[in-house]
PDB file of C-alpha atoms in Angstrom:
ATOM      1  CA  MET E   1     -12.435 -12.452  12.598  1.00 45.00           C
ATOM      2  CA  SER E   2      -9.822 -14.201  10.525  1.00 66.00           C
ATOM      3  CA  GLY E   3      -8.047 -11.821   8.193  1.00 82.00           C
ATOM      4  CA  LEU E   4      -7.170 -12.173   4.558  1.00 94.00           C
ATOM      5  CA  LEU E   5      -3.722 -10.732   5.477  1.00 97.00           C
ATOM      6  CA  THR E   6      -2.184 -12.013   8.735  1.00 97.00           C
ATOM      7  CA  CYS E   7       1.173 -11.465  10.380  1.00 97.00           C
ATOM      8  CA  ARG E   8       2.291 -13.331  13.413  1.00 97.00           C
ATOM      9  CA  GLY E   9       5.292 -12.177  15.434  1.00 97.00           C
ATOM     10  CA  LEU E  10       6.948 -10.629  12.368  1.00 97.00           C
ATOM     11  CA  HIS E  11      10.506  -9.443  12.773  1.00 97.00           C
ATOM     12  CA  ALA E  12      11.996  -7.821   9.738  1.00 97.00           C
ATOM     13  CA  GLY E  13      15.232  -6.098   8.793  1.00 97.00           C
ATOM     14  CA  TYR E  14      18.414  -6.300   6.840  1.00 95.00           C
ATOM     15  CA  GLY E  15      20.717  -9.191   7.675  1.00 90.00           C
ATOM     16  CA  ASP E  16      21.321  -9.107  11.420  1.00 88.00           C
ATOM     17  CA  LEU E  17      19.871  -5.611  11.741  1.00 94.00           C
ATOM     18  CA  VAL E  18      16.316  -5.936  13.122  1.00 96.00           C
ATOM     19  CA  VAL E  19      14.174  -2.936  11.992  1.00 96.00           C
ATOM     20  CA  THR E  20      10.628  -4.005  12.844  1.00 97.00           C
ATOM     21  CA  ARG E  21       9.744  -6.155  15.832  1.00 96.00           C
ATOM     22  CA  ASP E  22       6.843  -8.456  16.637  1.00 97.00           C
ATOM     23  CA  ILE E  23       4.299  -7.084  14.142  1.00 97.00           C
ATOM     24  CA  GLU E  24       0.851  -8.593  14.476  1.00 97.00           C
ATOM     25  CA  LEU E  25      -1.799  -7.983  11.758  1.00 97.00           C
ATOM     26  CA  ASP E  26      -5.130  -9.537  11.074  1.00 96.00           C
ATOM     27  CA  THR E  27      -6.891  -7.555   8.258  1.00 97.00           C
ATOM     28  CA  PRO E  28     -10.041  -8.801   6.601  1.00 96.00           C
ATOM     29  CA  SER E  29     -10.989  -8.409   2.905  1.00 97.00           C
ATOM     30  CA  GLY E  30     -12.110  -5.021   1.764  1.00 97.00           C
ATOM     31  CA  ARG E  31     -10.326  -3.115   4.490  1.00 97.00           C
ATOM     32  CA  VAL E  32      -7.816  -0.303   4.343  1.00 98.00           C
ATOM     33  CA  LEU E  33      -5.050  -0.469   6.975  1.00 98.00           C
ATOM     34  CA  ALA E  34      -3.098   2.759   7.403  1.00 98.00           C
ATOM     35  CA  VAL E  35       0.510   2.244   8.527  1.00 98.00           C
ATOM     36  CA  LEU E  36       1.668   5.469  10.127  1.00 97.00           C
ATOM     37  CA  GLY E  37       4.664   6.740  11.975  1.00 95.00           C
ATOM     38  CA  PRO E  38       7.658   9.076  11.779  1.00 94.00           C
ATOM     39  CA  ASN E  39      10.538   8.680   9.293  1.00 91.00           C
ATOM     40  CA  GLY E  40      12.712   5.671  10.151  1.00 92.00           C
ATOM     41  CA  ALA E  41       9.923   3.813  12.008  1.00 95.00           C
ATOM     42  CA  GLY E  42      10.171   0.727   9.698  1.00 96.00           C
ATOM     43  CA  LYS E  43       7.110   1.196   7.599  1.00 97.00           C
ATOM     44  CA  THR E  44       8.793   0.650   4.254  1.00 97.00           C
ATOM     45  CA  THR E  45      10.673  -2.319   5.652  1.00 97.00           C
ATOM     46  CA  LEU E  46       7.367  -3.866   6.654  1.00 98.00           C
ATOM     47  CA  LEU E  47       5.965  -3.454   3.171  1.00 98.00           C
ATOM     48  CA  LEU E  48       9.055  -4.871   1.496  1.00 97.00           C
ATOM     49  CA  THR E  49       8.929  -7.884   3.818  1.00 98.00           C
ATOM     50  CA  LEU E  50       5.275  -8.497   3.159  1.00 98.00           C
ATOM     51  CA  ALA E  51       5.942  -8.402  -0.554  1.00 97.00           C
ATOM     52  CA  GLY E  52       8.740 -10.945  -0.198  1.00 97.00           C
ATOM     53  CA  LEU E  53      11.438  -8.536  -1.381  1.00 97.00           C
ATOM     54  CA  LEU E  54      13.153  -8.774   2.015  1.00 97.00           C
ATOM     55  CA  PRO E  55      13.485 -12.117   3.856  1.00 97.00           C
ATOM     56  CA  ARG E  56      11.896 -11.960   7.231  1.00 96.00           C
ATOM     57  CA  ILE E  57      14.025 -12.560  10.277  1.00 96.00           C
ATOM     58  CA  SER E  58      11.274 -14.433  12.098  1.00 97.00           C
ATOM     59  CA  GLY E  59       7.545 -14.800  12.286  1.00 97.00           C
ATOM     60  CA  ALA E  60       4.914 -15.633   9.719  1.00 97.00           C
ATOM     61  CA  VAL E  61       3.018 -13.929   6.895  1.00 97.00           C
ATOM     62  CA  LEU E  62      -0.251 -15.596   5.711  1.00 97.00           C
ATOM     63  CA  VAL E  63      -2.707 -14.803   2.927  1.00 97.00           C
ATOM     64  CA  ASP E  64      -6.123 -16.389   3.426  1.00 94.00           C
ATOM     65  CA  GLY E  65      -4.608 -18.741   5.962  1.00 94.00           C
ATOM     66  CA  GLU E  66      -1.747 -19.928   3.702  1.00 95.00           C
ATOM     67  CA  SER E  67       1.756 -19.267   4.992  1.00 96.00           C
ATOM     68  CA  LEU E  68       4.072 -17.559   2.562  1.00 97.00           C
ATOM     69  CA  PRO E  69       7.775 -18.489   2.326  1.00 97.00           C
ATOM     70  CA  SER E  70      10.258 -15.873   3.363  1.00 96.00           C
ATOM     71  CA  GLY E  71      12.020 -13.702   0.752  1.00 95.00           C
ATOM     72  CA  ARG E  72      10.179 -15.097  -2.272  1.00 97.00           C
ATOM     73  CA  PRO E  73       8.600 -12.146  -4.134  1.00 97.00           C
ATOM     74  CA  HIS E  74       7.299 -14.297  -7.045  1.00 96.00           C
ATOM     75  CA  VAL E  75       5.467 -16.520  -4.620  1.00 97.00           C
ATOM     76  CA  ALA E  76       4.066 -13.525  -2.759  1.00 97.00           C
ATOM     77  CA  ASN E  77       2.931 -12.001  -6.037  1.00 95.00           C
ATOM     78  CA  LYS E  78       1.325 -15.281  -7.130  1.00 94.00           C
ATOM     79  CA  ALA E  79      -0.522 -15.314  -3.811  1.00 96.00           C
ATOM     80  CA  GLY E  80      -1.910 -11.856  -4.651  1.00 96.00           C
ATOM     81  CA  LEU E  81       0.374  -9.396  -2.972  1.00 97.00           C
ATOM     82  CA  VAL E  82       1.217  -6.376  -5.158  1.00 97.00           C
ATOM     83  CA  LEU E  83       3.502  -3.501  -4.119  1.00 98.00           C
ATOM     84  CA  ILE E  84       3.435   0.082  -5.376  1.00 97.00           C
ATOM     85  CA  PRO E  85       6.801   1.430  -4.195  1.00 95.00           C
ATOM     86  CA  ASP E  86       7.378   5.028  -3.215  1.00 92.00           C
ATOM     87  CA  ASP E  87       9.185   5.725  -6.500  1.00 92.00           C
ATOM     88  CA  ARG E  88       6.256   4.124  -8.447  1.00 92.00           C
ATOM     89  CA  ALA E  89       8.715   2.058 -10.534  1.00 92.00           C
ATOM     90  CA  LEU E  90       7.159   3.012 -13.867  1.00 95.00           C
ATOM     91  CA  PHE E  91       8.747   2.354 -17.236  1.00 95.00           C
ATOM     92  CA  THR E  92       9.153   6.049 -17.880  1.00 95.00           C
ATOM     93  CA  LYS E  93      10.117   5.734 -21.594  1.00 96.00           C
ATOM     94  CA  LEU E  94       7.176   3.462 -22.377  1.00 97.00           C
ATOM     95  CA  THR E  95       3.690   4.825 -23.026  1.00 97.00           C
ATOM     96  CA  VAL E  96       0.811   4.597 -20.580  1.00 96.00           C
ATOM     97  CA  ALA E  97      -0.661   1.826 -22.755  1.00 95.00           C
ATOM     98  CA  ASP E  98       2.584  -0.223 -22.752  1.00 95.00           C
ATOM     99  CA  ASN E  99       3.018   0.157 -18.939  1.00 95.00           C
ATOM    100  CA  LEU E 100      -0.433  -1.361 -18.495  1.00 94.00           C
ATOM    101  CA  ARG E 101      -0.008  -4.098 -21.093  1.00 92.00           C
ATOM    102  CA  ALA E 102       3.241  -5.114 -19.418  1.00 91.00           C
ATOM    103  CA  ALA E 103       1.361  -5.764 -16.149  1.00 90.00           C
ATOM    104  CA  VAL E 104      -1.353  -7.981 -17.578  1.00 88.00           C
ATOM    105  CA  PRO E 105      -0.817 -11.433 -16.072  1.00 82.00           C
ATOM    106  CA  LYS E 106       0.284 -14.207 -18.343  1.00 73.00           C
ATOM    107  CA  ARG E 107      -2.836 -16.137 -17.356  1.00 69.00           C
ATOM    108  CA  GLY E 108      -4.808 -13.424 -19.111  1.00 62.00           C
ATOM    109  CA  GLY E 109      -6.734 -10.321 -18.031  1.00 67.00           C
ATOM    110  CA  SER E 110      -7.785  -6.904 -19.139  1.00 74.00           C
ATOM    111  CA  TYR E 111      -7.234  -3.323 -18.094  1.00 79.00           C
ATOM    112  CA  ASP E 112     -10.547  -1.902 -19.370  1.00 81.00           C
ATOM    113  CA  ASP E 113     -12.273  -1.934 -15.952  1.00 83.00           C
ATOM    114  CA  VAL E 114      -9.161  -0.485 -14.352  1.00 88.00           C
ATOM    115  CA  LEU E 115      -9.309   2.472 -16.660  1.00 89.00           C
ATOM    116  CA  ASP E 116     -12.831   3.130 -15.463  1.00 87.00           C
ATOM    117  CA  LEU E 117     -11.296   3.994 -12.098  1.00 88.00           C
ATOM    118  CA  PHE E 118      -8.751   6.355 -13.740  1.00 90.00           C
ATOM    119  CA  PRO E 119     -10.392   7.721 -16.861  1.00 90.00           C
ATOM    120  CA  GLY E 120      -7.875  10.461 -17.182  1.00 91.00           C
ATOM    121  CA  LEU E 121      -5.297   7.911 -18.281  1.00 94.00           C
ATOM    122  CA  ARG E 122      -7.197   7.311 -21.493  1.00 93.00           C
ATOM    123  CA  ARG E 123      -6.375  10.869 -22.550  1.00 93.00           C
ATOM    124  CA  ARG E 124      -2.664  10.046 -21.898  1.00 94.00           C
ATOM    125  CA  TRP E 125      -2.744   6.700 -23.626  1.00 95.00           C
ATOM    126  CA  LYS E 126       0.055   7.271 -26.081  1.00 96.00           C
ATOM    127  CA  LEU E 127       2.283   9.521 -23.926  1.00 96.00           C
ATOM    128  CA  ALA E 128       5.397   8.333 -22.308  1.00 97.00           C
ATOM    129  CA  ALA E 129       4.919   7.667 -18.568  1.00 97.00           C
ATOM    130  CA  GLY E 130       7.863  10.015 -17.759  1.00 96.00           C
ATOM    131  CA  SER E 131       6.021  12.988 -19.329  1.00 96.00           C
ATOM    132  CA  LEU E 132       3.030  12.641 -16.964  1.00 96.00           C
ATOM    133  CA  SER E 133       2.491  14.838 -13.994  1.00 94.00           C
ATOM    134  CA  GLY E 134       3.209  13.417 -10.583  1.00 94.00           C
ATOM    135  CA  GLY E 135      -0.440  12.776  -9.854  1.00 93.00           C
ATOM    136  CA  GLU E 136      -0.920  11.082 -13.220  1.00 94.00           C
ATOM    137  CA  GLN E 137       2.117   8.930 -12.627  1.00 96.00           C
ATOM    138  CA  GLN E 138       0.701   7.818  -9.343  1.00 94.00           C
ATOM    139  CA  MET E 139      -2.638   6.993 -10.999  1.00 94.00           C
ATOM    140  CA  LEU E 140      -0.735   4.875 -13.595  1.00 96.00           C
ATOM    141  CA  ALA E 141       1.133   3.077 -10.876  1.00 96.00           C
ATOM    142  CA  MET E 142      -2.100   2.280  -9.119  1.00 95.00           C
ATOM    143  CA  ALA E 143      -3.754   1.232 -12.356  1.00 95.00           C
ATOM    144  CA  ARG E 144      -0.804  -1.041 -13.279  1.00 95.00           C
ATOM    145  CA  ALA E 145      -0.982  -2.708  -9.833  1.00 96.00           C
ATOM    146  CA  LEU E 146      -4.744  -3.225 -10.136  1.00 95.00           C
ATOM    147  CA  VAL E 147      -4.323  -4.895 -13.567  1.00 94.00           C
ATOM    148  CA  GLN E 148      -2.644  -7.720 -11.616  1.00 93.00           C
ATOM    149  CA  ARG E 149      -5.884  -8.290  -9.625  1.00 93.00           C
ATOM    150  CA  PRO E 150      -4.261  -7.985  -6.209  1.00 96.00           C
ATOM    151  CA  ARG E 151      -5.740  -9.569  -3.120  1.00 97.00           C
ATOM    152  CA  VAL E 152      -3.422  -7.467  -1.004  1.00 98.00           C
ATOM    153  CA  LEU E 153      -2.354  -4.061  -2.362  1.00 98.00           C
ATOM    154  CA  LEU E 154       0.668  -2.490  -0.631  1.00 98.00           C
ATOM    155  CA  ILE E 155       1.133   1.225  -1.213  1.00 97.00           C
ATOM    156  CA  ASP E 156       4.236   2.980  -0.033  1.00 96.00           C
ATOM    157  CA  GLU E 157       3.892   6.791   0.334  1.00 93.00           C
ATOM    158  CA  MET E 158       1.339   7.498  -2.367  1.00 89.00           C
ATOM    159  CA  SER E 159       1.746  11.227  -1.608  1.00 88.00           C
ATOM    160  CA  MET E 160       5.506  11.309  -2.190  1.00 87.00           C
ATOM    161  CA  GLY E 161       6.292  14.507  -4.158  1.00 87.00           C
ATOM    162  CA  LEU E 162       2.682  15.461  -4.608  1.00 89.00           C
ATOM    163  CA  ALA E 163       0.852  18.630  -3.644  1.00 89.00           C
ATOM    164  CA  PRO E 164      -1.685  18.193  -0.816  1.00 88.00           C
ATOM    165  CA  VAL E 165      -4.555  19.018  -3.152  1.00 90.00           C
ATOM    166  CA  ILE E 166      -3.570  16.140  -5.441  1.00 90.00           C
ATOM    167  CA  VAL E 167      -3.268  13.840  -2.432  1.00 90.00           C
ATOM    168  CA  GLU E 168      -6.800  14.791  -1.352  1.00 91.00           C
ATOM    169  CA  ARG E 169      -8.062  13.566  -4.724  1.00 89.00           C
ATOM    170  CA  LEU E 170      -6.015  10.407  -4.812  1.00 91.00           C
ATOM    171  CA  LEU E 171      -6.625   8.965  -1.355  1.00 93.00           C
ATOM    172  CA  PRO E 172     -10.343   8.428  -1.813  1.00 93.00           C
ATOM    173  CA  MET E 173      -9.447   6.213  -4.771  1.00 93.00           C
ATOM    174  CA  VAL E 174      -7.710   3.909  -2.261  1.00 95.00           C
ATOM    175  CA  ARG E 175     -11.038   3.620  -0.406  1.00 96.00           C
ATOM    176  CA  ARG E 176     -12.824   2.829  -3.635  1.00 94.00           C
ATOM    177  CA  VAL E 177     -10.309   0.178  -4.590  1.00 94.00           C
ATOM    178  CA  ALA E 178     -10.893  -1.601  -1.316  1.00 96.00           C
ATOM    179  CA  ASP E 179     -14.662  -1.334  -1.569  1.00 96.00           C
ATOM    180  CA  GLU E 180     -14.920  -2.412  -5.248  1.00 93.00           C
ATOM    181  CA  THR E 181     -12.262  -5.124  -5.397  1.00 93.00           C
ATOM    182  CA  ASP E 182     -12.516  -6.479  -1.839  1.00 95.00           C
ATOM    183  CA  ALA E 183      -8.762  -6.392  -1.579  1.00 97.00           C
ATOM    184  CA  VAL E 184      -6.876  -5.536   1.597  1.00 98.00           C
ATOM    185  CA  VAL E 185      -5.016  -2.256   1.118  1.00 98.00           C
ATOM    186  CA  VAL E 186      -2.062  -1.550   3.321  1.00 98.00           C
ATOM    187  CA  LEU E 187      -1.263   2.164   2.980  1.00 98.00           C
ATOM    188  CA  VAL E 188       1.913   3.772   4.310  1.00 97.00           C
ATOM    189  CA  GLU E 189       1.267   7.496   4.381  1.00 95.00           C
ATOM    190  CA  GLN E 190       2.711  10.652   5.832  1.00 92.00           C
ATOM    191  CA  HIS E 191      -0.515  12.652   5.473  1.00 93.00           C
ATOM    192  CA  VAL E 192      -1.785  11.213   8.709  1.00 95.00           C
ATOM    193  CA  HIS E 193      -5.185  12.745   8.980  1.00 94.00           C
ATOM    194  CA  LEU E 194      -6.087  12.213   5.307  1.00 94.00           C
ATOM    195  CA  ALA E 195      -5.090   8.528   5.639  1.00 96.00           C
ATOM    196  CA  LEU E 196      -7.166   8.103   8.769  1.00 97.00           C
ATOM    197  CA  GLU E 197     -10.227   9.517   6.986  1.00 96.00           C
ATOM    198  CA  ILE E 198     -10.269   6.727   4.378  1.00 97.00           C
ATOM    199  CA  ALA E 199      -8.818   3.831   6.487  1.00 98.00           C
ATOM    200  CA  ASP E 200     -10.736   1.280   8.501  1.00 98.00           C
ATOM    201  CA  GLU E 201      -7.836   0.431  10.899  1.00 98.00           C
ATOM    202  CA  ALA E 202      -4.463   1.968  11.612  1.00 98.00           C
ATOM    203  CA  ILE E 203      -1.222   1.189  13.324  1.00 98.00           C
ATOM    204  CA  VAL E 204       1.366   3.690  14.378  1.00 97.00           C
ATOM    205  CA  MET E 205       4.961   2.493  14.318  1.00 97.00           C
ATOM    206  CA  VAL E 206       7.793   4.079  16.270  1.00 96.00           C
ATOM    207  CA  HIS E 207      11.283   2.666  16.260  1.00 94.00           C
ATOM    208  CA  GLY E 208      10.134  -0.543  14.564  1.00 96.00           C
ATOM    209  CA  GLU E 209       7.375  -1.283  17.012  1.00 96.00           C
ATOM    210  CA  VAL E 210       3.615  -0.792  16.930  1.00 97.00           C
ATOM    211  CA  ARG E 211       2.850   1.764  19.641  1.00 96.00           C
ATOM    212  CA  LEU E 212      -0.755   2.370  18.812  1.00 96.00           C
ATOM    213  CA  SER E 213      -3.367   0.351  16.907  1.00 97.00           C
ATOM    214  CA  GLY E 214      -7.105   0.367  16.502  1.00 97.00           C
ATOM    215  CA  ARG E 215      -9.998   1.662  14.433  1.00 97.00           C
ATOM    216  CA  ALA E 216      -8.897   4.614  12.319  1.00 98.00           C
ATOM    217  CA  SER E 217     -11.942   6.688  13.426  1.00 97.00           C
ATOM    218  CA  GLU E 218     -11.007   6.299  17.099  1.00 97.00           C
ATOM    219  CA  ILE E 219      -7.385   7.188  16.515  1.00 97.00           C
ATOM    220  CA  ARG E 220      -8.432  10.212  14.458  1.00 96.00           C
ATOM    221  CA  SER E 221     -10.761  11.385  17.253  1.00 96.00           C
ATOM    222  CA  ASP E 222      -7.906  11.498  19.798  1.00 95.00           C
ATOM    223  CA  PRO E 223      -5.258  13.726  18.185  1.00 93.00           C
ATOM    224  CA  ASP E 224      -3.452  14.454  21.471  1.00 94.00           C
ATOM    225  CA  ARG E 225      -2.740  10.710  22.012  1.00 94.00           C
ATOM    226  CA  LEU E 226      -1.681  10.337  18.341  1.00 94.00           C
ATOM    227  CA  GLU E 227       0.746  13.223  18.657  1.00 93.00           C
ATOM    228  CA  ALA E 228       2.113  11.808  21.920  1.00 93.00           C
ATOM    229  CA  VAL E 229       2.871   8.479  20.244  1.00 93.00           C
ATOM    230  CA  TYR E 230       4.623  10.188  17.306  1.00 88.00           C
ATOM    231  CA  LEU E 231       6.730  12.194  19.782  1.00 80.00           C
ATOM    232  CA  GLY E 232       7.586   9.036  21.776  1.00 72.00           C
ATOM    233  CA  SER E 233       5.917  10.220  24.983  1.00 54.00           C
ATOM    234  CA  ALA E 234       3.212   7.535  25.034  1.00 52.00           C
ATOM    235  CA  ALA E 235       3.343   3.802  24.702  1.00 47.00           C
ATOM    236  CA  GLY E 236      -0.143   3.438  23.243  1.00 42.00           C
TER     237      GLY E 236
END
């Protein structure tokens, strides 16, 4: 099956420092890909490279078969890649309404259907984004990304700074986004088992390399192997 998001031999890093090596992805529309691994594995570097915010060292990134130029975030965004960074990058002094309005593409669009996914934001409409709870800020970050009608949604550490009970409520929204928008969602997440519950496929990165990949359900059903890969005692 030919994926909406494809990577071929992707090496990424910072200048001459190679952080991720030989990444191969082929993810169809409407799928959630969980990117897992210990701290320092290269997960965020991968997302930044896919979004064009870091020039890739070698390899190719394609959306729907069209190759993207390296290190061109505006081109990547125009092709439909939208990144939610781990700090959410909200305009904290602007209201919820203004954060969403600022994200509406110049070619036109609306945020009404996005608010149907996150109805709680309507009750915070006139509040500054910085006054919201952590969970509400993450909902706003997701809503702002969805206003841009992404074909590939990149989410870096959705659970950052959030209580597990909040994460349990938010992660199913990722599944719903993929199902209802037909976008590819690439989810970097430290809550491994929660991520595997809502993902279709998963890769586990260690020291910049993919050590384990496959269907999320199969990886979830073999916790001993998953733990061994995290600890570096299995090659996957």
